[in-house]
């Protein structure tokens, strides 16, 4: 029920955010806001900082739940409002130029900078209306990319949530194991940014995000399949695998916001997250296979993340590139990279 509700929720909130603004869609706007307000070179680094606090909170949450002991009070404690300015890109697309200028001034003030009225008056603002999501069927290359990213995200969510559930079965103290898992996630999040942006940059920038992390993830899970579940080596490899999986999850979560155009971004991301929720729904069932043999669950997770790694090889690189504004922009960027 939780993941079914999550799938429905992200679709509804995606539609709301595209029509009424990012700040009204609390589930997705935080990720997109840090993406759209940051310079291209710092986009991944800032997003990883955001995800680090998310992982740290996940580590604290089990103990918060344990100490409160009431799910109603827990919901009240963990429900907080984060105030962020509306996305400038969304305001531009809606023709809200004055509000866009005001938000630019807010961001500049926060960074200790001052923008003169002359500069604001001479900035070229491009107003592009939002496009219906069904228009993606008119762009075959983008449609192919969209389906690949959705299927890849389903596999990643299945493995990511599944490994978290699986970790709680490795000890008689599930709260402790989930906390350790979350701390490992923080480490993986911190490492992800320099690895994705700098590894083999001079020679294989196109494959840096695709091969390094996904191949490492596949190797780790294959080792997990071969090692006994009761050994210290198993736990060591499991947490190393979890760390690399966290890198994959964070980078792929940001990736969709980079390849989907502004005109349909929230709705497209919402649909992708809804499909990912189906993978989350399946993950406990995969973990349940451990009653037959613990190796079966790990093998399924290894195959899933391996397939996701292969899919990523057919998708465009986004490092250092401008976010596409329209479906035409996204289609052209994809075609440009295919021709290289």
CSV table of C-alpha atoms in Angstrom, one decimal:
chain,number,residue,atom,x,y,z
A,1,UNK,CA,0.0,0.0,0.0
A,2,UNK,CA,2.8,2.4,0.8
A,3,UNK,CA,4.6,2.1,-2.5
A,4,UNK,CA,1.2,2.1,-4.4
A,5,UNK,CA,0.3,5.3,-2.7
A,6,UNK,CA,3.8,6.7,-3.4
A,7,UNK,CA,3.4,5.9,-7.1
A,8,UNK,CA,0.1,7.7,-7.2
A,9,UNK,CA,1.4,10.6,-5.2
A,10,UNK,CA,4.4,11.4,-7.4
A,11,UNK,CA,2.3,11.5,-10.5
A,12,UNK,CA,-0.2,13.9,-9.0
A,13,UNK,CA,2.5,16.1,-7.5
A,14,UNK,CA,4.4,16.2,-10.7
A,15,UNK,CA,1.3,17.5,-12.5
A,16,UNK,CA,0.8,20.1,-9.7
A,17,UNK,CA,4.4,21.3,-9.8
A,18,UNK,CA,4.4,21.8,-13.6
A,19,UNK,CA,1.1,23.8,-13.5
A,20,UNK,CA,1.3,25.6,-10.2
A,21,UNK,CA,5.0,25.7,-9.4
A,22,UNK,CA,7.8,23.6,-7.8
A,23,UNK,CA,7.4,24.9,-4.3
A,24,UNK,CA,3.9,23.5,-4.1
A,25,UNK,CA,5.1,20.0,-4.9
A,26,UNK,CA,7.0,19.1,-1.8
A,27,UNK,CA,8.0,15.6,-2.8
A,28,UNK,CA,10.0,16.4,-5.9
A,29,UNK,CA,10.7,20.2,-5.8
A,30,UNK,CA,13.7,19.9,-3.4
A,31,UNK,CA,15.7,17.8,-5.8
A,32,UNK,CA,14.8,19.8,-8.8
A,33,UNK,CA,15.4,23.1,-7.0
A,34,UNK,CA,19.0,22.4,-6.1
A,35,UNK,CA,19.5,21.3,-9.7
A,36,UNK,CA,18.0,24.4,-11.4
A,37,UNK,CA,19.6,27.0,-9.1
A,38,UNK,CA,23.2,25.7,-9.3
A,39,UNK,CA,25.9,26.3,-11.9
A,40,UNK,CA,26.6,23.4,-14.3
A,41,UNK,CA,30.0,22.6,-12.8
A,42,UNK,CA,28.7,22.5,-9.2
A,43,UNK,CA,25.4,20.8,-9.9
A,44,UNK,CA,26.4,17.3,-8.9
A,45,UNK,CA,28.4,18.4,-5.8
A,46,UNK,CA,25.5,20.4,-4.4
A,47,UNK,CA,23.0,17.6,-5.0
A,48,UNK,CA,25.3,15.1,-3.3
A,49,UNK,CA,25.4,17.5,-0.2
A,50,UNK,CA,21.6,17.4,-0.2
A,51,UNK,CA,21.5,13.6,-0.4
A,52,UNK,CA,24.1,13.3,2.4
A,53,UNK,CA,21.7,15.0,4.9
A,54,UNK,CA,19.0,12.7,3.6
A,55,UNK,CA,21.0,9.6,4.4
A,56,UNK,CA,22.1,11.0,7.7
A,57,UNK,CA,18.5,11.6,8.6
A,58,UNK,CA,17.7,8.0,7.6
A,59,UNK,CA,20.2,6.8,10.1
A,60,UNK,CA,18.7,9.0,12.9
A,61,UNK,CA,15.1,8.2,12.1
A,62,UNK,CA,15.0,4.6,13.5
A,63,UNK,CA,16.2,5.8,16.9
A,64,UNK,CA,13.7,8.7,16.7
A,65,UNK,CA,10.9,6.3,16.0
A,66,UNK,CA,12.1,4.0,18.8
A,67,UNK,CA,12.2,6.9,21.4
A,68,UNK,CA,8.9,8.4,20.4
A,69,UNK,CA,7.1,5.1,20.1
A,70,UNK,CA,4.0,6.5,18.4
A,71,UNK,CA,3.6,6.8,14.7
A,72,UNK,CA,1.3,9.8,14.9
A,73,UNK,CA,3.8,11.8,17.0
A,74,UNK,CA,6.6,10.7,14.7
A,75,UNK,CA,4.7,12.1,11.7
A,76,UNK,CA,4.3,15.4,13.4
A,77,UNK,CA,8.0,15.6,14.4
A,78,UNK,CA,9.3,14.7,11.0
A,79,UNK,CA,6.9,16.9,9.0
A,80,UNK,CA,8.7,20.3,8.5
A,81,UNK,CA,8.3,22.9,5.7
A,82,UNK,CA,11.4,23.9,3.8
A,83,UNK,CA,11.1,27.3,2.1
A,84,UNK,CA,12.9,27.7,-1.2
A,85,UNK,CA,12.3,30.2,-4.0
A,86,UNK,CA,10.4,29.1,-7.0
A,87,UNK,CA,12.4,27.7,-9.9
A,88,UNK,CA,13.5,30.5,-12.2
A,89,UNK,CA,13.3,28.1,-15.2
A,90,UNK,CA,9.6,27.3,-14.3
A,91,UNK,CA,8.8,31.0,-13.9
A,92,UNK,CA,10.3,31.8,-17.2
A,93,UNK,CA,8.4,29.0,-18.9
A,94,UNK,CA,5.2,30.4,-17.4
A,95,UNK,CA,6.0,34.0,-18.4
A,96,UNK,CA,6.4,35.2,-14.8
A,97,UNK,CA,9.4,37.4,-15.7
A,98,UNK,CA,9.1,39.8,-12.7
A,99,UNK,CA,9.0,36.9,-10.2
A,100,UNK,CA,12.0,35.3,-12.0
A,101,UNK,CA,14.0,38.5,-11.6
A,102,UNK,CA,13.0,38.7,-7.9
A,103,UNK,CA,14.2,35.1,-7.3
A,104,UNK,CA,17.5,35.8,-9.0
A,105,UNK,CA,18.0,38.7,-6.6
A,106,UNK,CA,17.2,36.4,-3.7
A,107,UNK,CA,19.7,33.8,-4.8
A,108,UNK,CA,22.3,36.5,-5.4
A,109,UNK,CA,21.8,38.0,-1.9
A,110,UNK,CA,22.1,34.6,-0.3
A,111,UNK,CA,25.5,34.2,-2.0
A,112,UNK,CA,26.6,37.7,-1.0
A,113,UNK,CA,26.3,39.2,-4.5
A,114,UNK,CA,24.5,42.2,-5.7
A,115,UNK,CA,22.8,42.4,-9.2
A,116,UNK,CA,22.1,45.9,-10.5
A,117,UNK,CA,18.7,46.7,-12.1
A,118,UNK,CA,20.5,47.4,-15.4
A,119,UNK,CA,21.8,43.8,-15.6
A,120,UNK,CA,18.3,42.4,-14.7
A,121,UNK,CA,16.6,44.5,-17.3
A,122,UNK,CA,19.1,43.3,-20.0
A,123,UNK,CA,18.9,39.6,-19.2
A,124,UNK,CA,17.3,37.7,-22.0
A,125,UNK,CA,14.4,35.7,-20.6
A,126,UNK,CA,12.9,33.1,-22.9
A,127,UNK,CA,9.3,32.2,-22.2
A,128,UNK,CA,8.3,28.8,-23.3
A,129,UNK,CA,4.9,27.3,-22.5
A,130,UNK,CA,4.7,23.9,-20.9
A,131,UNK,CA,4.1,21.0,-23.3
A,132,UNK,CA,1.7,18.1,-22.8
A,133,UNK,CA,3.5,14.9,-21.8
A,134,UNK,CA,1.9,13.0,-24.7
A,135,UNK,CA,4.1,15.0,-27.1
A,136,UNK,CA,7.0,12.8,-26.3
A,137,UNK,CA,5.5,10.2,-28.7
A,138,UNK,CA,6.4,12.7,-31.5
A,139,UNK,CA,10.1,12.5,-30.6
A,140,UNK,CA,11.2,8.9,-31.2
A,141,UNK,CA,14.8,9.2,-29.9
A,142,UNK,CA,13.7,11.0,-26.7
A,143,UNK,CA,10.9,8.5,-26.3
A,144,UNK,CA,13.4,5.7,-26.4
A,145,UNK,CA,15.6,7.5,-23.9
A,146,UNK,CA,12.6,8.1,-21.6
A,147,UNK,CA,11.6,4.4,-21.6
A,148,UNK,CA,15.2,3.3,-20.9
A,149,UNK,CA,15.6,5.7,-18.0
A,150,UNK,CA,12.3,4.6,-16.5
A,151,UNK,CA,13.2,0.9,-16.8
A,152,UNK,CA,16.7,1.6,-15.4
A,153,UNK,CA,15.2,3.5,-12.5
A,154,UNK,CA,12.8,0.6,-11.7
A,155,UNK,CA,15.8,-1.8,-11.5
A,156,UNK,CA,17.8,0.6,-9.4
A,157,UNK,CA,14.9,1.2,-6.9
A,158,UNK,CA,14.3,-2.5,-6.7
A,159,UNK,CA,17.9,-3.1,-5.8
A,160,UNK,CA,18.3,-0.1,-3.5
A,161,UNK,CA,15.3,-0.7,-1.4
A,162,UNK,CA,15.8,-4.4,-1.5
A,163,UNK,CA,19.3,-4.1,-0.1
A,164,UNK,CA,18.1,-1.9,2.7
A,165,UNK,CA,15.4,-4.5,3.6
A,166,UNK,CA,17.9,-7.3,3.3
A,167,UNK,CA,20.3,-5.6,5.7
A,168,UNK,CA,17.6,-5.7,8.4
A,169,UNK,CA,17.6,-9.5,8.2
A,170,UNK,CA,21.4,-9.8,8.8
A,171,UNK,CA,21.1,-9.1,12.5
A,172,UNK,CA,18.8,-9.6,15.5
A,173,UNK,CA,18.9,-5.8,15.9
A,174,UNK,CA,17.3,-4.3,12.7
A,175,UNK,CA,17.4,-0.7,14.0
A,176,UNK,CA,21.2,-1.0,14.4
A,177,UNK,CA,21.7,-2.4,11.0
A,178,UNK,CA,19.6,0.2,9.3
A,179,UNK,CA,21.6,2.9,11.1
A,180,UNK,CA,24.9,1.4,9.9
A,181,UNK,CA,23.4,1.2,6.4
A,182,UNK,CA,22.5,4.9,6.5
A,183,UNK,CA,26.0,5.9,7.7
A,184,UNK,CA,27.4,3.9,4.8
A,185,UNK,CA,25.0,5.8,2.5
A,186,UNK,CA,26.4,9.1,3.7
A,187,UNK,CA,30.0,7.9,2.8
A,188,UNK,CA,28.8,6.8,-0.6
A,189,UNK,CA,27.0,10.1,-1.3
A,190,UNK,CA,30.2,12.1,-0.4
A,191,UNK,CA,32.3,9.9,-2.7
A,192,UNK,CA,29.9,9.9,-5.6
A,193,UNK,CA,30.4,13.6,-6.7
A,194,UNK,CA,34.2,13.5,-7.3
A,195,UNK,CA,34.0,10.0,-8.7
A,196,UNK,CA,31.3,10.9,-11.3
A,197,UNK,CA,32.9,14.2,-12.3
A,198,UNK,CA,36.6,13.5,-12.2
A,199,UNK,CA,37.3,9.7,-12.8
A,200,UNK,CA,39.0,9.2,-16.2
A,201,UNK,CA,37.8,12.7,-17.2
A,202,UNK,CA,40.6,13.3,-19.7
A,203,UNK,CA,40.1,10.0,-21.6
A,204,UNK,CA,36.7,8.6,-21.0
A,205,UNK,CA,34.4,11.3,-19.8
A,206,UNK,CA,31.5,9.9,-21.7
A,207,UNK,CA,31.7,6.6,-19.8
A,208,UNK,CA,32.8,7.9,-16.4
A,209,UNK,CA,29.4,7.9,-14.9
A,210,UNK,CA,28.2,4.8,-16.6
A,211,UNK,CA,30.8,2.1,-16.3
A,212,UNK,CA,32.8,2.8,-13.2
A,213,UNK,CA,30.0,2.8,-10.6
A,214,UNK,CA,27.7,0.2,-12.3
A,215,UNK,CA,30.5,-2.2,-13.1
A,216,UNK,CA,31.7,-2.0,-9.5
A,217,UNK,CA,28.2,-2.6,-8.2
A,218,UNK,CA,27.8,-5.7,-10.4
A,219,UNK,CA,31.1,-7.1,-9.3
A,220,UNK,CA,30.4,-6.6,-5.6
A,221,UNK,CA,27.0,-8.4,-5.8
A,222,UNK,CA,28.5,-11.3,-7.7
A,223,UNK,CA,31.0,-11.7,-4.9
A,224,UNK,CA,28.2,-11.5,-2.4
A,225,UNK,CA,26.6,-14.4,-4.2
A,226,UNK,CA,29.7,-16.5,-3.9
A,227,UNK,CA,30.6,-15.8,-0.3
A,228,UNK,CA,29.0,-17.4,2.7
A,229,UNK,CA,26.3,-15.2,4.4
A,230,UNK,CA,27.7,-15.9,7.9
A,231,UNK,CA,31.3,-14.6,7.4
A,232,UNK,CA,32.8,-11.3,8.2
A,233,UNK,CA,33.9,-11.0,4.6
A,234,UNK,CA,30.2,-11.2,3.6
A,235,UNK,CA,29.3,-8.2,5.8
A,236,UNK,CA,32.3,-6.2,4.5
A,237,UNK,CA,31.4,-6.8,0.9
A,238,UNK,CA,27.7,-6.2,1.6
A,239,UNK,CA,28.4,-2.7,3.0
A,240,UNK,CA,30.9,-1.9,0.2
A,241,UNK,CA,28.2,-3.0,-2.2
A,242,UNK,CA,25.7,-0.8,-0.4
A,243,UNK,CA,28.0,2.2,-0.6
A,244,UNK,CA,28.5,1.8,-4.4
A,245,UNK,CA,24.7,1.3,-4.8
A,246,UNK,CA,24.1,4.6,-3.0
A,247,UNK,CA,26.4,6.3,-5.5
A,248,UNK,CA,24.4,4.8,-8.4
A,249,UNK,CA,21.1,5.8,-6.8
A,250,UNK,CA,22.1,9.4,-6.1
A,251,UNK,CA,23.6,10.0,-9.6
A,252,UNK,CA,20.7,8.4,-11.4
A,253,UNK,CA,18.2,10.4,-9.3
A,254,UNK,CA,19.9,13.6,-10.5
A,255,UNK,CA,20.3,12.3,-14.0
A,256,UNK,CA,16.6,12.4,-14.9
A,257,UNK,CA,16.4,16.1,-14.0
A,258,UNK,CA,19.3,16.7,-16.4
A,259,UNK,CA,18.0,14.9,-19.4
A,260,UNK,CA,14.3,15.7,-19.2
A,261,UNK,CA,13.4,19.2,-20.7
A,262,UNK,CA,12.1,21.9,-18.4
A,263,UNK,CA,8.7,22.0,-20.2
A,264,UNK,CA,7.8,18.5,-19.0
A,265,UNK,CA,10.5,17.8,-16.4
A,266,UNK,CA,8.3,17.4,-13.3
A,267,UNK,CA,5.7,15.3,-14.9
A,268,UNK,CA,8.3,13.1,-16.6
A,269,UNK,CA,10.3,12.7,-13.3
A,270,UNK,CA,7.0,11.9,-11.5
A,271,UNK,CA,6.1,9.2,-13.9
A,272,UNK,CA,9.6,7.7,-13.7
A,273,UNK,CA,9.5,7.8,-9.9
A,274,UNK,CA,6.0,6.1,-10.0
A,275,UNK,CA,7.5,3.3,-12.1
A,276,UNK,CA,10.4,3.2,-9.6
A,277,UNK,CA,7.9,2.7,-6.8
A,278,UNK,CA,6.8,-0.5,-8.5
A,279,UNK,CA,10.3,-1.7,-8.2
A,280,UNK,CA,10.2,-0.8,-4.5
A,281,UNK,CA,7.0,-2.7,-4.2
A,282,UNK,CA,8.7,-5.8,-5.6
A,283,UNK,CA,11.9,-5.6,-3.5
A,284,UNK,CA,10.5,-7.2,-0.3
A,285,UNK,CA,9.3,-10.1,-2.4
A,286,UNK,CA,12.8,-10.6,-3.8
A,287,UNK,CA,14.2,-10.4,-0.2
A,288,UNK,CA,11.6,-13.1,0.7
A,289,UNK,CA,13.4,-15.5,-1.6
A,290,UNK,CA,16.1,-15.8,1.1
A,291,UNK,CA,13.9,-18.3,2.9
A,292,UNK,CA,14.7,-20.6,-0.1
A,293,UNK,CA,18.4,-19.6,-0.3
A,294,UNK,CA,20.0,-16.3,0.8
A,295,UNK,CA,22.1,-16.4,-2.4
A,296,UNK,CA,19.0,-16.2,-4.7
A,297,UNK,CA,18.1,-12.7,-3.4
A,298,UNK,CA,21.6,-11.4,-3.9
A,299,UNK,CA,21.9,-12.9,-7.4
A,300,UNK,CA,18.6,-11.2,-8.5
A,301,UNK,CA,19.9,-7.9,-7.1
A,302,UNK,CA,23.2,-8.4,-8.9
A,303,UNK,CA,21.5,-9.1,-12.3
A,304,UNK,CA,19.2,-6.1,-11.9
A,305,UNK,CA,21.9,-3.6,-11.3
A,306,UNK,CA,24.0,-5.2,-14.0
A,307,UNK,CA,21.2,-4.7,-16.6
A,308,UNK,CA,20.8,-1.1,-15.3
A,309,UNK,CA,24.5,-0.6,-16.0
A,310,UNK,CA,24.2,-1.9,-19.6
A,311,UNK,CA,21.2,0.4,-20.2
A,312,UNK,CA,23.1,3.4,-19.0
A,313,UNK,CA,25.7,2.9,-21.8
A,314,UNK,CA,23.0,3.8,-24.4
A,315,UNK,CA,22.0,7.0,-22.7
A,316,UNK,CA,23.5,10.5,-23.3
A,317,UNK,CA,26.2,12.1,-21.1
A,318,UNK,CA,25.0,15.2,-19.1
A,319,UNK,CA,28.2,16.3,-17.5
A,320,UNK,CA,28.9,20.0,-18.1
A,321,UNK,CA,25.8,20.4,-20.4
A,322,UNK,CA,23.0,22.9,-20.3
A,323,UNK,CA,19.6,21.6,-19.1
A,324,UNK,CA,17.3,21.1,-22.1
A,325,UNK,CA,14.3,23.5,-22.2
A,326,UNK,CA,12.1,21.9,-24.7
A,327,UNK,CA,11.5,18.4,-26.2
A,328,UNK,CA,13.4,19.6,-29.3
A,329,UNK,CA,16.4,20.5,-27.2
A,330,UNK,CA,16.4,17.1,-25.5
A,331,UNK,CA,16.0,15.3,-28.9
A,332,UNK,CA,18.8,17.3,-30.5
A,333,UNK,CA,21.2,16.7,-27.5
A,334,UNK,CA,20.6,13.0,-27.8
A,335,UNK,CA,21.2,13.0,-31.5
A,336,UNK,CA,24.4,15.0,-31.2
A,337,UNK,CA,25.9,12.5,-28.8
A,338,UNK,CA,24.8,9.5,-31.0
A,339,UNK,CA,26.7,11.1,-33.9
A,340,UNK,CA,30.0,11.3,-31.9
